[in-house]
Each structure stands twice: as structure tokens, then as C-alpha cells.
mmCIF file of N, CA and C in Angstrom:
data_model
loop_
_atom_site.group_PDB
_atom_site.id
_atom_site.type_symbol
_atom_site.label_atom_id
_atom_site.label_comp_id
_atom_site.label_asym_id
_atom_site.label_seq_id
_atom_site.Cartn_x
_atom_site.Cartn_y
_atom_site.Cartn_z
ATOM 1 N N UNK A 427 92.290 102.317 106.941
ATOM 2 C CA UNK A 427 93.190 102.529 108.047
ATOM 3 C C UNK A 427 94.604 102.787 107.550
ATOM 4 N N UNK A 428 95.017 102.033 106.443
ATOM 5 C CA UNK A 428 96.222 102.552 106.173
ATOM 6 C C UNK A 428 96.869 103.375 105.406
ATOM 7 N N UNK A 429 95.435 103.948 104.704
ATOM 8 C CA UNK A 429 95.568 105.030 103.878
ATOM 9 C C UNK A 429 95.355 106.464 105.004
ATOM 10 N N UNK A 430 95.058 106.118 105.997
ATOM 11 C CA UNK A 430 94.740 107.258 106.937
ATOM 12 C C UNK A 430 96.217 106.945 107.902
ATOM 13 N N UNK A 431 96.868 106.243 107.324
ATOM 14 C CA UNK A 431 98.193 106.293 108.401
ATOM 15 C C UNK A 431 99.342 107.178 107.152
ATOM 16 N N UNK A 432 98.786 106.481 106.466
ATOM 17 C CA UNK A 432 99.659 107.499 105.382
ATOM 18 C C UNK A 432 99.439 108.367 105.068
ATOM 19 N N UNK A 433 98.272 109.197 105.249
ATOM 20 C CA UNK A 433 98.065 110.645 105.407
ATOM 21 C C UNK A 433 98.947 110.887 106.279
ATOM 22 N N UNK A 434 98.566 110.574 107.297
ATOM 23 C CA UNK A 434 99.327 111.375 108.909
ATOM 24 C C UNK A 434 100.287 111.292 108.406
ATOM 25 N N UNK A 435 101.388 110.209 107.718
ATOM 26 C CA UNK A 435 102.884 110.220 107.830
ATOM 27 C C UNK A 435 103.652 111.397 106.723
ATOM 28 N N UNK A 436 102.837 111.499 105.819
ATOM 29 C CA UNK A 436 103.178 112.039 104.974
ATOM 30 C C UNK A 436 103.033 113.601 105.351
ATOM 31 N N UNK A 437 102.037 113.817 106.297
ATOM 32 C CA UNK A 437 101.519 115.610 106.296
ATOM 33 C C UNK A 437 101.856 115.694 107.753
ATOM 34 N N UNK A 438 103.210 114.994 108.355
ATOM 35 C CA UNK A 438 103.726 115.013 109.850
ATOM 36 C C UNK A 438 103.759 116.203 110.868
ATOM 37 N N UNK A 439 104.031 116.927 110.400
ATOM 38 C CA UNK A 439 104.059 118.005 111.087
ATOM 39 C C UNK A 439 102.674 118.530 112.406
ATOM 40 N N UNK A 440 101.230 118.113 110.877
ATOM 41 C CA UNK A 440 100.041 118.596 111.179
ATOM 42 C C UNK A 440 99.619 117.384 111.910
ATOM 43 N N UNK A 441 98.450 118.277 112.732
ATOM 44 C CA UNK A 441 98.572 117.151 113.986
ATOM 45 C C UNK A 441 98.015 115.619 112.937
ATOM 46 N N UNK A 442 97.260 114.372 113.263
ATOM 47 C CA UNK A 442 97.081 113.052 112.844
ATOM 48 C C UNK A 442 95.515 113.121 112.777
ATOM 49 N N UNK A 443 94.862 113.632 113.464
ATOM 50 C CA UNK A 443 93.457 113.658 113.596
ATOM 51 C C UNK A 443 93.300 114.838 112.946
ATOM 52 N N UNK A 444 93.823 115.560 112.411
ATOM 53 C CA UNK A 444 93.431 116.985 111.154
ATOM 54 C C UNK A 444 93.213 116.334 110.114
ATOM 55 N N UNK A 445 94.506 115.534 109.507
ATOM 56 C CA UNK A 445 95.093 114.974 108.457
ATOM 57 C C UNK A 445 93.641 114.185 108.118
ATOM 58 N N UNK A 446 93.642 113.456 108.861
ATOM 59 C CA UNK A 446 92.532 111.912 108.873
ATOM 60 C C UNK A 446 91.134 112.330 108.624
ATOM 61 N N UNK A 447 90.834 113.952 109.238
ATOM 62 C CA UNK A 447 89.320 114.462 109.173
ATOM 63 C C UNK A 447 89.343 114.935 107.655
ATOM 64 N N UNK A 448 90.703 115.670 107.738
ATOM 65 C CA UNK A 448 90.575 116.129 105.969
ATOM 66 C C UNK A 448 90.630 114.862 104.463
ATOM 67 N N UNK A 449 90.914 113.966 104.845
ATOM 68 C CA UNK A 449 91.097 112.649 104.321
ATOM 69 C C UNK A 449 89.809 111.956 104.364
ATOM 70 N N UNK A 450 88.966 111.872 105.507
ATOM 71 C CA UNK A 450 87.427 111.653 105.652
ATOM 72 C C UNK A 450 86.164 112.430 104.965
ATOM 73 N N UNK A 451 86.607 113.983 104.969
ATOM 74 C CA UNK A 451 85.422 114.671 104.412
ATOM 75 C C UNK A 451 85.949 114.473 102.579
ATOM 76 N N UNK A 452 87.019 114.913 102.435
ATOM 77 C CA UNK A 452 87.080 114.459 100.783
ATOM 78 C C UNK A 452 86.375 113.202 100.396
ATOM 79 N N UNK A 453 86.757 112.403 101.480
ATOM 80 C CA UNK A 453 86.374 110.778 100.422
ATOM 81 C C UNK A 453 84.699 111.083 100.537
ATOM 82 N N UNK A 454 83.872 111.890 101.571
ATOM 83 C CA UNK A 454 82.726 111.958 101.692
ATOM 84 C C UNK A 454 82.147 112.846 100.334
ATOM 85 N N UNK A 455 83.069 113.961 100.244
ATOM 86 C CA UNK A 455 82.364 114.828 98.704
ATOM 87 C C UNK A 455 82.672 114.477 97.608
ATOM 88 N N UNK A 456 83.956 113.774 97.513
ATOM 89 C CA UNK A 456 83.813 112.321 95.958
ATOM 90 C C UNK A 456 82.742 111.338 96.130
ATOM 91 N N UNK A 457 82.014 111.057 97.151
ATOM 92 C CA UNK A 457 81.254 110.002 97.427
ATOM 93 C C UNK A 457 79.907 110.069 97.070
ATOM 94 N N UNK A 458 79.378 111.997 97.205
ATOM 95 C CA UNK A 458 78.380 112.395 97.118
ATOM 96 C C UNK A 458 78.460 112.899 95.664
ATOM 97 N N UNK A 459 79.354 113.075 95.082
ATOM 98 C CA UNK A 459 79.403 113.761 93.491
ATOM 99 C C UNK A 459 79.071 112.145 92.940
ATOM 100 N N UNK A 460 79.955 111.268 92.821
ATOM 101 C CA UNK A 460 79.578 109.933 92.524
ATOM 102 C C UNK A 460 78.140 109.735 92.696
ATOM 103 N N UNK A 461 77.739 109.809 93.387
ATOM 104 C CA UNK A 461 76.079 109.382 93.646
ATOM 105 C C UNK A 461 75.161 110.586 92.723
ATOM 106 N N UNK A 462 75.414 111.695 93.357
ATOM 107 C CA UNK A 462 74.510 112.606 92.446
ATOM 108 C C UNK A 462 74.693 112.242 90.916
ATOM 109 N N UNK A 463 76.248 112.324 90.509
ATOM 110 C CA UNK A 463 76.056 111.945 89.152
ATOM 111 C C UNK A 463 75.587 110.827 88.249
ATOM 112 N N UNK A 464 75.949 109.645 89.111
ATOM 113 C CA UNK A 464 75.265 108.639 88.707
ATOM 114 C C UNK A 464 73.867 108.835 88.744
ATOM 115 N N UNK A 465 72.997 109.249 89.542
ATOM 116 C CA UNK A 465 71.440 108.485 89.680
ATOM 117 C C UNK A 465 70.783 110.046 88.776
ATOM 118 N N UNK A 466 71.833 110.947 88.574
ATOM 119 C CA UNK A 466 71.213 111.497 86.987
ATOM 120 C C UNK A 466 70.963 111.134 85.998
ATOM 121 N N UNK A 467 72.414 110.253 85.595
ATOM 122 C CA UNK A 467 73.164 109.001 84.539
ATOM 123 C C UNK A 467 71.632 108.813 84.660
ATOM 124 N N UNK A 468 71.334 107.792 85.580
ATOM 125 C CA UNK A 468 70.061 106.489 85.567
ATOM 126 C C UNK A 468 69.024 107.450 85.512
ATOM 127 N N UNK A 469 68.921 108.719 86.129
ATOM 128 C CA UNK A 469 67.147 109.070 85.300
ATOM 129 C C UNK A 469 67.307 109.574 84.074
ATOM 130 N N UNK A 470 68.562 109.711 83.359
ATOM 131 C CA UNK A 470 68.000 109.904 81.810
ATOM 132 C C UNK A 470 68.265 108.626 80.905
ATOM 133 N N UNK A 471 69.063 107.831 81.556
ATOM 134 C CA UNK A 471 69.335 106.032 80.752
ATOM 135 C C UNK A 471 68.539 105.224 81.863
ATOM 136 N N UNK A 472 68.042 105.188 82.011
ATOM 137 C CA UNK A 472 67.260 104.012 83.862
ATOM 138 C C UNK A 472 67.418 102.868 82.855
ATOM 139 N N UNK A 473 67.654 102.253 81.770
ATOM 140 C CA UNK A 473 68.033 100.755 81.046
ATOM 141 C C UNK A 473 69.141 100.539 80.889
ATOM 142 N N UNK A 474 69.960 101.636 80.650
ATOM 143 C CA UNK A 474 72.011 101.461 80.555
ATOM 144 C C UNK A 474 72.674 101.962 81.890
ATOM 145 N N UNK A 475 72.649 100.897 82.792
ATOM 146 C CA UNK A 475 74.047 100.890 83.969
ATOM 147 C C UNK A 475 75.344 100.925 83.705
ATOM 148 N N UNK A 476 75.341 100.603 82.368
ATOM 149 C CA UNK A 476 77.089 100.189 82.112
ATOM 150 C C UNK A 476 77.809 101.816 82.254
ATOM 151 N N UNK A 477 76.993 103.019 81.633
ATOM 152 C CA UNK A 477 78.037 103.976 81.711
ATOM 153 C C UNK A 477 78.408 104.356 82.754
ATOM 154 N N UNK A 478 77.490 103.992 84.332
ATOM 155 C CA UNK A 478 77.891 103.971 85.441
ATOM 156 C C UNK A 478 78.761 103.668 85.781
ATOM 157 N N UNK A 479 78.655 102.458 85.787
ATOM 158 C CA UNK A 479 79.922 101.285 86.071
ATOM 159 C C UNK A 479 81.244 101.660 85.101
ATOM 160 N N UNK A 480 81.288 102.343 83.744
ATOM 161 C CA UNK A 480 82.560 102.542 83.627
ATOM 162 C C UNK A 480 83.219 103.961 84.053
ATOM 163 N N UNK A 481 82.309 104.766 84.821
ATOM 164 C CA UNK A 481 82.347 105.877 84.958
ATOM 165 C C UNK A 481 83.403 105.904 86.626
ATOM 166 N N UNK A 482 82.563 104.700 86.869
ATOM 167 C CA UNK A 482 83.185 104.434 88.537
ATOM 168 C C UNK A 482 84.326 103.532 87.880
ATOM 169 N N UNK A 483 84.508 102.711 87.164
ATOM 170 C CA UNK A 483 85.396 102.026 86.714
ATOM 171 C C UNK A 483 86.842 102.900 86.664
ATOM 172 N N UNK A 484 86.666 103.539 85.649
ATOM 173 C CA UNK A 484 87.739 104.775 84.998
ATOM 174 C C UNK A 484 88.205 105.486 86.489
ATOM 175 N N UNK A 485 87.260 106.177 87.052
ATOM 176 C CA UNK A 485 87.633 106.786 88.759
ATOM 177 C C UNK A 485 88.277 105.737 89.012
ATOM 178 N N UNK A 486 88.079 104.825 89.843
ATOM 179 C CA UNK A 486 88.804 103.445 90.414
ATOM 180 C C UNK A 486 89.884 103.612 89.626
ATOM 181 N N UNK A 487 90.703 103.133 88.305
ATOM 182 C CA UNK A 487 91.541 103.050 87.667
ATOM 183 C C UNK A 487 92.378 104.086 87.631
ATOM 184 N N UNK A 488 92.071 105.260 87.748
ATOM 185 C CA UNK A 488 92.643 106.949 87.700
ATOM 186 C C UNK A 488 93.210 107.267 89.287
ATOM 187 N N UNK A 489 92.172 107.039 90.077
ATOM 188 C CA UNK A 489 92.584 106.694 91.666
ATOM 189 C C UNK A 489 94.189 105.457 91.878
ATOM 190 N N UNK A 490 94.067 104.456 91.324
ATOM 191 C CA UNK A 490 94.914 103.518 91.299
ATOM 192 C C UNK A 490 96.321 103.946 90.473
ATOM 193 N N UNK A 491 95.792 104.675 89.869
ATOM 194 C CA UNK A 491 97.185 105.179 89.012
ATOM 195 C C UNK A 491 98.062 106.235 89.556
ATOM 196 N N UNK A 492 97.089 106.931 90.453
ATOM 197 C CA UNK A 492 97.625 108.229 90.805
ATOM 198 C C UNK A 492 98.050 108.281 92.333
ATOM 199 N N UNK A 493 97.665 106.466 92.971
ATOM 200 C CA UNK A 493 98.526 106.335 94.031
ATOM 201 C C UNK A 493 99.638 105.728 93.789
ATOM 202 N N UNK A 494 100.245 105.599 92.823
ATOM 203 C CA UNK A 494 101.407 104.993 92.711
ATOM 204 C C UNK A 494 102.342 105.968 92.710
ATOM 205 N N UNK A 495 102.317 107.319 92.094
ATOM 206 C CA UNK A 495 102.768 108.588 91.649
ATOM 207 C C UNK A 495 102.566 109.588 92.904
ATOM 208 N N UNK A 496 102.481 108.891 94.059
ATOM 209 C CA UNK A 496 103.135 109.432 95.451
ATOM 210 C C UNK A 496 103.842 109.086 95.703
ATOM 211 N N UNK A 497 105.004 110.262 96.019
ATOM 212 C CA UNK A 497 106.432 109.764 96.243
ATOM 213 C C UNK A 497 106.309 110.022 98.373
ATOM 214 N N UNK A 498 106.366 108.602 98.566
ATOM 215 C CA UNK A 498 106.269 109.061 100.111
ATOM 216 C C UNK A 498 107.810 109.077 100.595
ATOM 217 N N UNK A 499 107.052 110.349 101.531
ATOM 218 C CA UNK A 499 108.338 111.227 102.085
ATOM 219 C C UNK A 499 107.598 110.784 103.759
ATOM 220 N N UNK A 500 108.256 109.918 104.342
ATOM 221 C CA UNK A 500 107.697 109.747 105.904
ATOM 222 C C UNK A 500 109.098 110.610 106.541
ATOM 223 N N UNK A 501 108.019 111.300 106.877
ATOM 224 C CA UNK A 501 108.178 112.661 107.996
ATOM 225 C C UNK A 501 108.777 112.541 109.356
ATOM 226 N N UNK A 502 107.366 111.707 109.652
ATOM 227 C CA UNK A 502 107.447 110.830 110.965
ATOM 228 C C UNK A 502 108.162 109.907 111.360
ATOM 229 N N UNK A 503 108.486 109.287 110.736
ATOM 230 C CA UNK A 503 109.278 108.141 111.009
ATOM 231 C C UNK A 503 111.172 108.522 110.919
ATOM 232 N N UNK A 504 111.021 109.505 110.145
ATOM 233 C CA UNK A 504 112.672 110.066 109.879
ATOM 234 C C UNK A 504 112.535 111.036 110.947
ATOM 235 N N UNK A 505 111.845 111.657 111.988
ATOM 236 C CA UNK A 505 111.995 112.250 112.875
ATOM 237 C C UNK A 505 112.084 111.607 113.955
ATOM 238 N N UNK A 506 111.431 110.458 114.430
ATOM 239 C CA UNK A 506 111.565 109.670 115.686
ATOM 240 C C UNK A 506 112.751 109.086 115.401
ATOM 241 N N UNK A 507 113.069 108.909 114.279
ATOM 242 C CA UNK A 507 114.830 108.123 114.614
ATOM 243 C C UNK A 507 115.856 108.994 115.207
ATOM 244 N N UNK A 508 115.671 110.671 114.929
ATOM 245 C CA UNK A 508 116.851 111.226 115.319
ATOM 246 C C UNK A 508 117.348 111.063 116.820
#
């Protein structure tokens, strides 16, 4: 929820329910690459999970790094004050 408020605030202009659908289908086709790639991972290792887990690990960590390195610019909020 509040990563979908910070879409909207950040991409103000465009309506809030664009922002939020385009914010929904991405997290859905990282979601599905994650899966396809993993349960390849496991049919050619089906005994080593770990490269999974650091595979999602590293994502998680790369994700975390690269929300810090948004510089938010609220749109919205500097427009309702005028």
C-alpha cells in the first residue's frame, strides 16, 4: 500500500489507478521470471536450494538498495499546497 502511494505521488500528473496497475503488472512479471527461473534452478539441482535462495536473496538486496536511490519528488503534495 505504500509503495503504491508512492508510485501515485511520484508519477502525479498520471492518473493513481494507471500508476498502481503499472506497479501491479511489473511486480506480477518479476514474480513469474522468479518462479520460472527458479523451478529450472531445481530441475537441474532438485538437492541444492541454496542457489535459489541466494538468487532471491541478491534480488531482495539489489531491490533494497535501489530504493534508497529514489530521490522522491512529491508532485502531489507540492501541488495541493499551492
Amino acid at each position: 500500500s505504500v509503495a503504491f502511494d508512492f508510485g501515485a505521488e511520484i508519477t502525479f500528473p498520471i492518473d493513481a489507478s494507471f500508476s498502481t496497475g503499472l506497479l501491479m503488472n511489473a511486480s506480477q512479471i518479476i514474480g513469474i521470471s522468479f518462479i520460472t527461473l527458479t523451478s529450472l534452478i531445481l530441475d537441474k539441482y532438485p538437492e541444492d536450494a541454496r542457489i535459489c535462495f541466494a538468487i532471491l536473496a541478491i534480488a531482495s538486496a539489489l531491490g533494497l538498495i535501489a530504493s534508497f536511490l529514489v530521490v522522491p519528488d512529491l508532485r502531489r503534495f507540492k501541488s495541493e499546497r499551492l
